[in-house]
mmCIF file of C-alpha atoms in Angstrom:
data_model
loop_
_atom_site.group_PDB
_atom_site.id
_atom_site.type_symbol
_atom_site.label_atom_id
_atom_site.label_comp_id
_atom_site.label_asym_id
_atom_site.label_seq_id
_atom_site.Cartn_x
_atom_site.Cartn_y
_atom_site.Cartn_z
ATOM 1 C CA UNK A 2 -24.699 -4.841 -30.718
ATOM 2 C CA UNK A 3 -22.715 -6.160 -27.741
ATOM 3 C CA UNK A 4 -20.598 -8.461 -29.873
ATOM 4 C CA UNK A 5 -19.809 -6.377 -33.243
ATOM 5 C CA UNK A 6 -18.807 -3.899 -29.976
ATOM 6 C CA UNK A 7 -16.734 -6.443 -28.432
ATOM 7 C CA UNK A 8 -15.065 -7.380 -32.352
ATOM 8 C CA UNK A 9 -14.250 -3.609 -32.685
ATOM 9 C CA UNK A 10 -12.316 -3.610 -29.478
ATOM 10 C CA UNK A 11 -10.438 -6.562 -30.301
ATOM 11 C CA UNK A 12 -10.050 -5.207 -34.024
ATOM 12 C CA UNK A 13 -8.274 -1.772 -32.292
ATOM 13 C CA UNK A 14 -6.384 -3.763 -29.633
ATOM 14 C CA UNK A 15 -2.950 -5.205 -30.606
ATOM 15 C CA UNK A 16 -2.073 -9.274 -30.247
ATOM 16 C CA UNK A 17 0.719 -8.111 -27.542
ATOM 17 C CA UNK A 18 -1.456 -5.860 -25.675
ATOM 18 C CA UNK A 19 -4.411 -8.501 -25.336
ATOM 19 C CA UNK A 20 -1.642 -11.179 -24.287
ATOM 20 C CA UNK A 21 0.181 -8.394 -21.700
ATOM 21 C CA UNK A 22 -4.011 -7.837 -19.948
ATOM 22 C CA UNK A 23 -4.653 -11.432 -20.125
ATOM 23 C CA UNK A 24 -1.458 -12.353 -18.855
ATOM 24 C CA UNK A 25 -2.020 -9.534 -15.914
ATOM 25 C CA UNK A 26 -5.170 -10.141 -15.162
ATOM 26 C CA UNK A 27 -4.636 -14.052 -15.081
ATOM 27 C CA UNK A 28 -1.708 -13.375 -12.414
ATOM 28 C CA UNK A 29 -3.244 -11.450 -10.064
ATOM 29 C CA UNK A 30 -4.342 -12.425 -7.039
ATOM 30 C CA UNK A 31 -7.924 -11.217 -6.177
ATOM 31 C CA UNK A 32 -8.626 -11.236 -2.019
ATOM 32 C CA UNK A 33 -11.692 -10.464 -0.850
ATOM 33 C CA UNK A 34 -13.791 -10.796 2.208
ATOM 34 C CA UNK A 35 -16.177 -13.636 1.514
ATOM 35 C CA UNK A 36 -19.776 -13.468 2.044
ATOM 36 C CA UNK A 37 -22.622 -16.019 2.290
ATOM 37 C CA UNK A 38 -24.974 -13.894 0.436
ATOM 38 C CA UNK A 39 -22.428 -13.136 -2.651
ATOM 39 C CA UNK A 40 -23.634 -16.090 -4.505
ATOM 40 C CA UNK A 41 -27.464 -15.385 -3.978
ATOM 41 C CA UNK A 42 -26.293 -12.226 -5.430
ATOM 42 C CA UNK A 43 -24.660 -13.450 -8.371
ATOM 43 C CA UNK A 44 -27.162 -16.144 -9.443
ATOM 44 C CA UNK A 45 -29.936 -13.323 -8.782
ATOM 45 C CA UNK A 46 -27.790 -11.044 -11.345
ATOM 46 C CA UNK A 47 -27.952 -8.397 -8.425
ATOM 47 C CA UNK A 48 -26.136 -5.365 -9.905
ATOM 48 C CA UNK A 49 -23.820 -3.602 -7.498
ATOM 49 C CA UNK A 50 -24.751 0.063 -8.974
ATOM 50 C CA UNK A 51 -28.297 -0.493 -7.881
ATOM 51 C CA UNK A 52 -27.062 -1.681 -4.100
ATOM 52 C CA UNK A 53 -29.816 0.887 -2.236
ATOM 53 C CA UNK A 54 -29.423 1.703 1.654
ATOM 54 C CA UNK A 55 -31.348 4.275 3.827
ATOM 55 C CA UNK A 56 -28.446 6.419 5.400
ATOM 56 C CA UNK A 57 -30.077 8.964 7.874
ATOM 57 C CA UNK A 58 -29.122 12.553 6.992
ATOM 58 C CA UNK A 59 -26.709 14.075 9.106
ATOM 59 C CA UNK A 60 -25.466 17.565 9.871
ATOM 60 C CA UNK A 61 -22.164 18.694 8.644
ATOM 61 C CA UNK A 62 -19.715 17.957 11.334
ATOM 62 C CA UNK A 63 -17.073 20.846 12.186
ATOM 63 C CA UNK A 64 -13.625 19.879 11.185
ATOM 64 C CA UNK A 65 -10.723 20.171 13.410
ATOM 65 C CA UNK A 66 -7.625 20.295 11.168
ATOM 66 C CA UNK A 67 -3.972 20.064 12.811
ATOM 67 C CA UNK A 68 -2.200 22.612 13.769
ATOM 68 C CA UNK A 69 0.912 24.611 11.007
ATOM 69 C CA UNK A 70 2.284 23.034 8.291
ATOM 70 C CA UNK A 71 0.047 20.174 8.282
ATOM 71 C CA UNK A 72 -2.966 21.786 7.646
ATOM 72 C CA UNK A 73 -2.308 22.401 4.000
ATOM 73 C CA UNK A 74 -1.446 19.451 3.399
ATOM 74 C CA UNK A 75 -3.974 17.215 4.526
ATOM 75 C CA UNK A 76 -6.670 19.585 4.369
ATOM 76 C CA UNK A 77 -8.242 18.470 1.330
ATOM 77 C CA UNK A 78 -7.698 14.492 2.717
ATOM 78 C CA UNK A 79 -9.652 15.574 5.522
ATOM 79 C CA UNK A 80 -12.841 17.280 3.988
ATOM 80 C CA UNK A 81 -13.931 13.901 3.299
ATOM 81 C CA UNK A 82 -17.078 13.533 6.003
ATOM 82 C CA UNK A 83 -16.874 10.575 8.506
ATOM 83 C CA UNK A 84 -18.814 7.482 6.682
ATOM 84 C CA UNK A 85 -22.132 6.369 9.489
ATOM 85 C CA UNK A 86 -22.340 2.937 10.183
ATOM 86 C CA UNK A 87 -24.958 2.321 7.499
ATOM 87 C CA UNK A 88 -22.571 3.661 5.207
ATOM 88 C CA UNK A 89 -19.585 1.546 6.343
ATOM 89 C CA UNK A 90 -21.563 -1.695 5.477
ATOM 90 C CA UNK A 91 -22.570 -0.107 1.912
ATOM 91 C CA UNK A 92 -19.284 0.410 1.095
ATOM 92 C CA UNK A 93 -17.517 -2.331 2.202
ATOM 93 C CA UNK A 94 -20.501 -4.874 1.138
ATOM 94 C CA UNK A 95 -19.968 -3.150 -2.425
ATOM 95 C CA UNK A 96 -15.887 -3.044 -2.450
ATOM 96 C CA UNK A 97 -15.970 -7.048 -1.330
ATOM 97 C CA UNK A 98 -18.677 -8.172 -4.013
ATOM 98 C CA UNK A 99 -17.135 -6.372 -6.979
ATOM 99 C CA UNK A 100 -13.402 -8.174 -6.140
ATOM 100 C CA UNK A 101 -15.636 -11.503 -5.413
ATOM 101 C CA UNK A 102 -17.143 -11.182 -9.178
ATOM 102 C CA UNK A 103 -13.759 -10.362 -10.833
ATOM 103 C CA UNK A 104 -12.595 -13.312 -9.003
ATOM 104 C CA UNK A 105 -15.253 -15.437 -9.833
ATOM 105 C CA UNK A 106 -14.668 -14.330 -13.663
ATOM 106 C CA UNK A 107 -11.291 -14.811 -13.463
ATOM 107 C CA UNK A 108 -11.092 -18.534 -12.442
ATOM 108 C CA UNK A 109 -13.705 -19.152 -15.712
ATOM 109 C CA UNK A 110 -11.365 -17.632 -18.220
ATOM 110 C CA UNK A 111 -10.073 -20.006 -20.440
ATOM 111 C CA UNK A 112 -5.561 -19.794 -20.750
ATOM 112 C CA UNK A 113 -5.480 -20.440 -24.291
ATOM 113 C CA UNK A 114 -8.391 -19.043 -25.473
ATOM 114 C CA UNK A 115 -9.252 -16.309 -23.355
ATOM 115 C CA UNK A 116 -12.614 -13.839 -23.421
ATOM 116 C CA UNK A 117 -11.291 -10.226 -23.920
ATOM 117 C CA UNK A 118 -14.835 -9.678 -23.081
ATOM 118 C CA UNK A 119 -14.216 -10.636 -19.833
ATOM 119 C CA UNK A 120 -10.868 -9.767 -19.260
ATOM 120 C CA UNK A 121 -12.328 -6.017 -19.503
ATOM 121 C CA UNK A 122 -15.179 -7.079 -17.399
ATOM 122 C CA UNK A 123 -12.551 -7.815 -14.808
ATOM 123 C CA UNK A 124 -10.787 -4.677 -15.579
ATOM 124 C CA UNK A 125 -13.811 -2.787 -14.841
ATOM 125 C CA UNK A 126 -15.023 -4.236 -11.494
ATOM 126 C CA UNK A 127 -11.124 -3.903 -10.143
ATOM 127 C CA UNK A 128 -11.394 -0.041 -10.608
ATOM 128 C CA UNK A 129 -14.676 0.066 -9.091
ATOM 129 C CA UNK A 130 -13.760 -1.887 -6.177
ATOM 130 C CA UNK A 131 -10.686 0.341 -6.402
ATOM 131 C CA UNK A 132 -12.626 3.351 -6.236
ATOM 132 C CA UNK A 133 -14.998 1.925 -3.147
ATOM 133 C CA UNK A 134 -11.692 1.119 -1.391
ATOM 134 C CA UNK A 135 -9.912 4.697 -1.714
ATOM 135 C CA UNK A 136 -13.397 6.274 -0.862
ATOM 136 C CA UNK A 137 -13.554 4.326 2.577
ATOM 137 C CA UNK A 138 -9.712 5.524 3.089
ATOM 138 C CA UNK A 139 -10.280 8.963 2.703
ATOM 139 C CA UNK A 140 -13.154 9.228 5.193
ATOM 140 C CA UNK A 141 -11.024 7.661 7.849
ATOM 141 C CA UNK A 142 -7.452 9.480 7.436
ATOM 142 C CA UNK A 143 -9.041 11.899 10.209
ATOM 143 C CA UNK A 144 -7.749 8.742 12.362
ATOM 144 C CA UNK A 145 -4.552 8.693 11.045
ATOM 145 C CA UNK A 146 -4.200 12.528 11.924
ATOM 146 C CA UNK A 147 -6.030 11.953 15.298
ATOM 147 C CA UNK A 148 -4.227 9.673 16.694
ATOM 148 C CA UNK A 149 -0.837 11.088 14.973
ATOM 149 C CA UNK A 150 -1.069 14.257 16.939
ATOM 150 C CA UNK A 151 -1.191 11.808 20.367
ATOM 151 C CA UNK A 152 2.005 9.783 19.284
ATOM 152 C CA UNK A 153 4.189 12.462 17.520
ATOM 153 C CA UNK A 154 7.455 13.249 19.595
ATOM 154 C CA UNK A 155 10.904 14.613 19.106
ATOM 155 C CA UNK A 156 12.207 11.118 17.562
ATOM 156 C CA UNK A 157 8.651 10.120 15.825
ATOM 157 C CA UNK A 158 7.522 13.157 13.550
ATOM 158 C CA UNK A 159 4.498 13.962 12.351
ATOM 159 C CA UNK A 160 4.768 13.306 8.823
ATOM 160 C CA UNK A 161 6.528 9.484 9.780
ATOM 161 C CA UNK A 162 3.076 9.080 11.678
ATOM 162 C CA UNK A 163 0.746 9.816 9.160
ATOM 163 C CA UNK A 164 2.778 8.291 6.505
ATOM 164 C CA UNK A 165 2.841 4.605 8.859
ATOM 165 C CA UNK A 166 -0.377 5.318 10.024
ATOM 166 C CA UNK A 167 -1.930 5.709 6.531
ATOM 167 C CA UNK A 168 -0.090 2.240 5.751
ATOM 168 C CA UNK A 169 -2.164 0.650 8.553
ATOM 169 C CA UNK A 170 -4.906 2.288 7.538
ATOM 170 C CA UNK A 171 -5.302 0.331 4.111
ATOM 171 C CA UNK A 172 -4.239 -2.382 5.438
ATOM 172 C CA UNK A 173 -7.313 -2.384 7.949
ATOM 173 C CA UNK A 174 -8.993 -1.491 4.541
ATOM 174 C CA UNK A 175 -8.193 -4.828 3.115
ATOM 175 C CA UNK A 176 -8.756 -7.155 6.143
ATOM 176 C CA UNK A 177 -11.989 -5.920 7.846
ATOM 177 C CA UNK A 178 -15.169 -8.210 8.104
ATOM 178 C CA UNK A 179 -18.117 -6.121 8.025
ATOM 179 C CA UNK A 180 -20.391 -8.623 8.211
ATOM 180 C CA UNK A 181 -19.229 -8.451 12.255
ATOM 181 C CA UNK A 182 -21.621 -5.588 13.339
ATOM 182 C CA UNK A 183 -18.150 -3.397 14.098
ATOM 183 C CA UNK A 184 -17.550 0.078 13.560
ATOM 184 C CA UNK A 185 -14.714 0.070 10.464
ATOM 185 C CA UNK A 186 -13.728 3.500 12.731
ATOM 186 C CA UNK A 187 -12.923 1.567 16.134
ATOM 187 C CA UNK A 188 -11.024 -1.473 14.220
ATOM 188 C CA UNK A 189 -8.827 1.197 12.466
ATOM 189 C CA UNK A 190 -7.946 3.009 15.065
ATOM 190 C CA UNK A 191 -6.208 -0.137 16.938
ATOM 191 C CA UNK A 192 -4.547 -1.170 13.721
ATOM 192 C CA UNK A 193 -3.163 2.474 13.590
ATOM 193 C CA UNK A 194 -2.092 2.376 17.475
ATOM 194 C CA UNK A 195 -0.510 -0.907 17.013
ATOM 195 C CA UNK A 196 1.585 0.359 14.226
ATOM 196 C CA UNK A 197 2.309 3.235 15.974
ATOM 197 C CA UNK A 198 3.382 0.883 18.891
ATOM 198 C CA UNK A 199 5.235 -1.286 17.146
ATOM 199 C CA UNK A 200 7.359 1.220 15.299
ATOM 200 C CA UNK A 201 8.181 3.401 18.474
ATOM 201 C CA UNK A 202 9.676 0.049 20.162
ATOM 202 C CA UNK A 203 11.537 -0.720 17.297
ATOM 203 C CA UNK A 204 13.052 2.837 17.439
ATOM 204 C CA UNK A 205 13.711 2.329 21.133
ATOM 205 C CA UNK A 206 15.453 -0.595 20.396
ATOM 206 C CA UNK A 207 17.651 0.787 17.947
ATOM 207 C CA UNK A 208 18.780 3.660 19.903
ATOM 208 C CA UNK A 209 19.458 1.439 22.944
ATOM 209 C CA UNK A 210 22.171 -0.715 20.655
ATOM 210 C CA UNK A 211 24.283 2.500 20.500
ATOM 211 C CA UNK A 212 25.601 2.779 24.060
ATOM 212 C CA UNK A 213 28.308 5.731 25.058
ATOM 213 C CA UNK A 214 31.937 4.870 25.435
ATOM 214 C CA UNK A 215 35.138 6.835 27.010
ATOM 215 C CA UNK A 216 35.743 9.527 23.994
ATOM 216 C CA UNK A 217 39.606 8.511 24.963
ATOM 217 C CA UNK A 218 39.235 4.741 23.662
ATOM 218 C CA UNK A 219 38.061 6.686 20.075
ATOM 219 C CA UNK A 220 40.994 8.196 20.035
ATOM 220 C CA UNK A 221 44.005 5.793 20.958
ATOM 221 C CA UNK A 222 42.302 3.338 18.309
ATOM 222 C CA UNK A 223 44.296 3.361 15.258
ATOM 223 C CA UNK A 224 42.198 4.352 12.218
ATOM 224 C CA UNK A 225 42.956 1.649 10.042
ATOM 225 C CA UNK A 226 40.286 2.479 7.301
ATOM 226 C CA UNK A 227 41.152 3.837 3.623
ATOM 227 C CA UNK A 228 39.030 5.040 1.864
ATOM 228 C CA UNK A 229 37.863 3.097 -0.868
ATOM 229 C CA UNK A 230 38.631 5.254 -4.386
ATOM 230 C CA UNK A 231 36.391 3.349 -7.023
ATOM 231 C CA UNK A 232 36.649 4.302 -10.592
ATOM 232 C CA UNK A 233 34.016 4.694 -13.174
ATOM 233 C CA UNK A 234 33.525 1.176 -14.226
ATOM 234 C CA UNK A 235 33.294 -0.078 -11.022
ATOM 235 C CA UNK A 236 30.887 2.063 -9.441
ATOM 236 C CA UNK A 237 28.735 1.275 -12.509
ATOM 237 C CA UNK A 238 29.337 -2.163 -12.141
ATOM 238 C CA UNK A 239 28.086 -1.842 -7.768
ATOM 239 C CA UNK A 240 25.172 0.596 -8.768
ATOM 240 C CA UNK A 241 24.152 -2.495 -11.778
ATOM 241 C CA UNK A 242 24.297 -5.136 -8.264
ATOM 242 C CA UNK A 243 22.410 -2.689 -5.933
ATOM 243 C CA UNK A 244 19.371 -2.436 -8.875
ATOM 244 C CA UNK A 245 19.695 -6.393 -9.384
ATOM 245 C CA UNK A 246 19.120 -6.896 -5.661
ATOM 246 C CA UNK A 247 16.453 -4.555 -5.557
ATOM 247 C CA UNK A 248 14.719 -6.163 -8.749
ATOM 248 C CA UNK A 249 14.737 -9.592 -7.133
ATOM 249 C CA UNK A 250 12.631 -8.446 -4.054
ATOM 250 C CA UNK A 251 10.835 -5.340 -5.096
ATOM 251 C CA UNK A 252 7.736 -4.238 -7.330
ATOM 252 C CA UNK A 253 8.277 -2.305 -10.514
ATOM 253 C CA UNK A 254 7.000 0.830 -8.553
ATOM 254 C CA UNK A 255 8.942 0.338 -5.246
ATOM 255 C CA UNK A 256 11.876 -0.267 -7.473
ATOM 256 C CA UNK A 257 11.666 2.817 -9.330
ATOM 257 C CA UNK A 258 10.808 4.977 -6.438
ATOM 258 C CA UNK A 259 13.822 3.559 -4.321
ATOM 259 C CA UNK A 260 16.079 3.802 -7.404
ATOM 260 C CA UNK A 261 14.458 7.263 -8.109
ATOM 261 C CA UNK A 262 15.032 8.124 -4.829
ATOM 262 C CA UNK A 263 18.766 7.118 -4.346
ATOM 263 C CA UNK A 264 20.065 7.894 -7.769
ATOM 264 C CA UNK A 265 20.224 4.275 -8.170
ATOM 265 C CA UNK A 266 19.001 4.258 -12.010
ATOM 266 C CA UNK A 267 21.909 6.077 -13.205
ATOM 267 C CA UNK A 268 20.913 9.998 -12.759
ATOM 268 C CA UNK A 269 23.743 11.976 -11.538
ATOM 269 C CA UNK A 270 21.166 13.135 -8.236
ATOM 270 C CA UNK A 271 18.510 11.830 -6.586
ATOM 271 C CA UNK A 272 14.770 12.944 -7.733
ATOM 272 C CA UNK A 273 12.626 14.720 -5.502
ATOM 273 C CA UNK A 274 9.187 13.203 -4.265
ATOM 274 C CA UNK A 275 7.604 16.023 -6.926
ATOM 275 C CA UNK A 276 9.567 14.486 -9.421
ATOM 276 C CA UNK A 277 8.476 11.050 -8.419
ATOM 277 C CA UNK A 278 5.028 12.096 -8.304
ATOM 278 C CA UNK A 279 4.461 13.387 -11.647
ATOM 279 C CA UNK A 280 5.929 11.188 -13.637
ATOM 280 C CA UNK A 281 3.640 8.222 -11.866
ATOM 281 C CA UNK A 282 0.626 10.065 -11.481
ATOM 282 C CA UNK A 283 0.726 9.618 -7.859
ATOM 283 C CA UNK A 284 0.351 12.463 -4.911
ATOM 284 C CA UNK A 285 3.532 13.136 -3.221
ATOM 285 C CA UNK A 286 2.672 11.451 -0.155
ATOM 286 C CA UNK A 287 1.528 7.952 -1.815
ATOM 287 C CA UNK A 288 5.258 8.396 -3.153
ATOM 288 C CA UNK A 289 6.661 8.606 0.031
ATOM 289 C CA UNK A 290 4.376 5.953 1.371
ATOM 290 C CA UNK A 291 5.807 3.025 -1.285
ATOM 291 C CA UNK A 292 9.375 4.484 -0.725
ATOM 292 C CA UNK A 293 9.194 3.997 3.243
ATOM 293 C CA UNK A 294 7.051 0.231 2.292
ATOM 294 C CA UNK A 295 9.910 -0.380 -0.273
ATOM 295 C CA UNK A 296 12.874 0.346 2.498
ATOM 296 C CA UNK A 297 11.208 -1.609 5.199
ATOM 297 C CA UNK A 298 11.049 -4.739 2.763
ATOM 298 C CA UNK A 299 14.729 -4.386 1.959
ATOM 299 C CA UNK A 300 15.737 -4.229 5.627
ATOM 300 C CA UNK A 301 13.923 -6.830 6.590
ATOM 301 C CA UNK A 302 15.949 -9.082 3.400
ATOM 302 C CA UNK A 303 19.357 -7.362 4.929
ATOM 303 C CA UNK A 304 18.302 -8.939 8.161
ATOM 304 C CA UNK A 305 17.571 -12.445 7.002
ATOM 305 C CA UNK A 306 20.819 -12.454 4.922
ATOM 306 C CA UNK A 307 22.811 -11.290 8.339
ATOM 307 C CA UNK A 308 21.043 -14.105 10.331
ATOM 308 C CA UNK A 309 22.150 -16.403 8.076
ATOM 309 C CA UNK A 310 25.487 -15.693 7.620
ATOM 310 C CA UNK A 311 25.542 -15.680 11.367
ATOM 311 C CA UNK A 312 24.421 -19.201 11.358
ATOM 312 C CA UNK A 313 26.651 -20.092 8.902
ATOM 313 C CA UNK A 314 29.731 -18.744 10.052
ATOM 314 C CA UNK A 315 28.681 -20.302 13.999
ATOM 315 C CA UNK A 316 28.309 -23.520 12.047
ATOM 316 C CA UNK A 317 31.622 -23.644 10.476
ATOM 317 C CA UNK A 318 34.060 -25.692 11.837
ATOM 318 C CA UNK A 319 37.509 -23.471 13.896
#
């Protein structure tokens, strides 16, 4: 049965969509938190679905939610109930062994001949991990909004702290070692402290570069700029060199949020996060969240290439 199954899917699949998964699925880079007892596991044929722990029953907990606008927008986020420590483990035992058996399946597929078999195996354990992963994010964005609430002031919103916060918050996702005895809760909240750190001194920074001058300097400068009146062609011809940039250092999805964004991708205005949203399949603020990712990347590029025509222009000879 399980091979005149596996013929029928091949028979229904398309040569160039078996060589686009294959070829995906061979790229990708599969990281994981390894575990000593993962192979005892696999060599046991443990199945992950029938992973049991005894989690102690618990009360509801009361749920603060912040305060105007907010609320409505991260209530739902927050409904999620705060995982116990017995449930951390589950869940992050679970999330780490399904990547390590997509990774182990990956390295056995054969280039040339590859199992489609196995390539939806793969498939398969990457959305469950997937799913694992976003269920552990969800019952810790009441950190985000916690600690957002502490850090929020008149130059650091709300919404920017939740947004960076949330950023840190997979990130901790990704990198935590349960098998330390640590609460994923008190890990997460100094990853989401540290970014919040780290972005209000950058900030700082920034606004101490701008220093005031005498107004009356302003005005006996001689405005020597003209404006720069570019015609049809060549504004198509910039816009082509802005996208080509942003191909070269960008995903396909931070690419066509940024362009989406900007009005980069030849629409006459820029589309709204809604926009955005719906035509990926995305929520509005995971949008937002690969649009500010997608910006920082690019300013950090602008940056090198500044440095090094600093360098280069120090190094030429007078």
């Amino acid at each position: 049965m399980v091979r005149s199954s596996s013929s029928s899917i091949d028979r229904q699949m398309s040569g160039c969509d078996q060589e686009a998964r294959v070829a995906r699925i061979l790229m990708l880079e599969i990281e994981f938190i390894p575990s000593d007892e993962f192979e005892s596991m696999l060599a046991a044929k443990t199945k992950t679905q029938k992973f049991e722990i005894d989690t102690p029953k618990r009360a509801p907990r009361r749920r603060v939610a912040p305060d105007g606008e907010h609320t409505s927008c991260l209530s739902s986020a927050l409904s999620e109930p705060l995982l116990s420590f017995a449930e951390e483990q589950f869940e992050f035992r679970r999330m780490n062994y399904l990547k390590f058996v997509a990774a182990r399946l990956q390295t056995s597929l054969n280039p040339r001949r590859p199992s489609i078999t196995k390539v939806a195996e793969i498939e398969r354990l990457l959305v469950e991990a997937k799913e694992v992963r976003d269920h552990i994010i969800r019952s810790n964005l009441r950190l985000v909004v916690s600690n957002a609430g502490k850090y929020r002031s008149p130059h650091y919103g709300f919404e920017d702290l939740v947004s960076d916060g949330s950023l840190a918050l997979m990130e901790a996702v990704d990198k935590f070692d349960y098998q330390r005895g640590f609460r994923f809760s008190t890990y997460a909240t100094h990853a989401i402290r540290r970014s919040f750190f780290r972005k209000i001194e950058r900030r700082q920074r920034d606004r101490t570069r701008f220093v005031a001058t005498d107004p009356s300097v302003l005005i006996s400068t001689p405005d020597t700029f003209e404006e720069l009146d570019l015609g049809a062609t060549a504004q198509t011809r910039l816009i082509g060199r802005v996208v080509e940039t942003l191909s070269e250092h960008l995903s396909d999805r931070e690419r066509h949020i940024v362009e989406g964004r900007f009005g980069l991708n030849g629409r006459s205005e820029p589309r709204t996060l809604m926009e955005l949203s719906s035509e990926l399949g995305i929520c509005k603020e995971r949008v937002r969240q690969v649009e500010g990712l997608a910006l920082r990347k690019l300013q950090s590029v602008a940056i090198n290439y500044t440095h090094t025509d600093t360098e280069l222009s120090e190094a030429a000879p007078v």
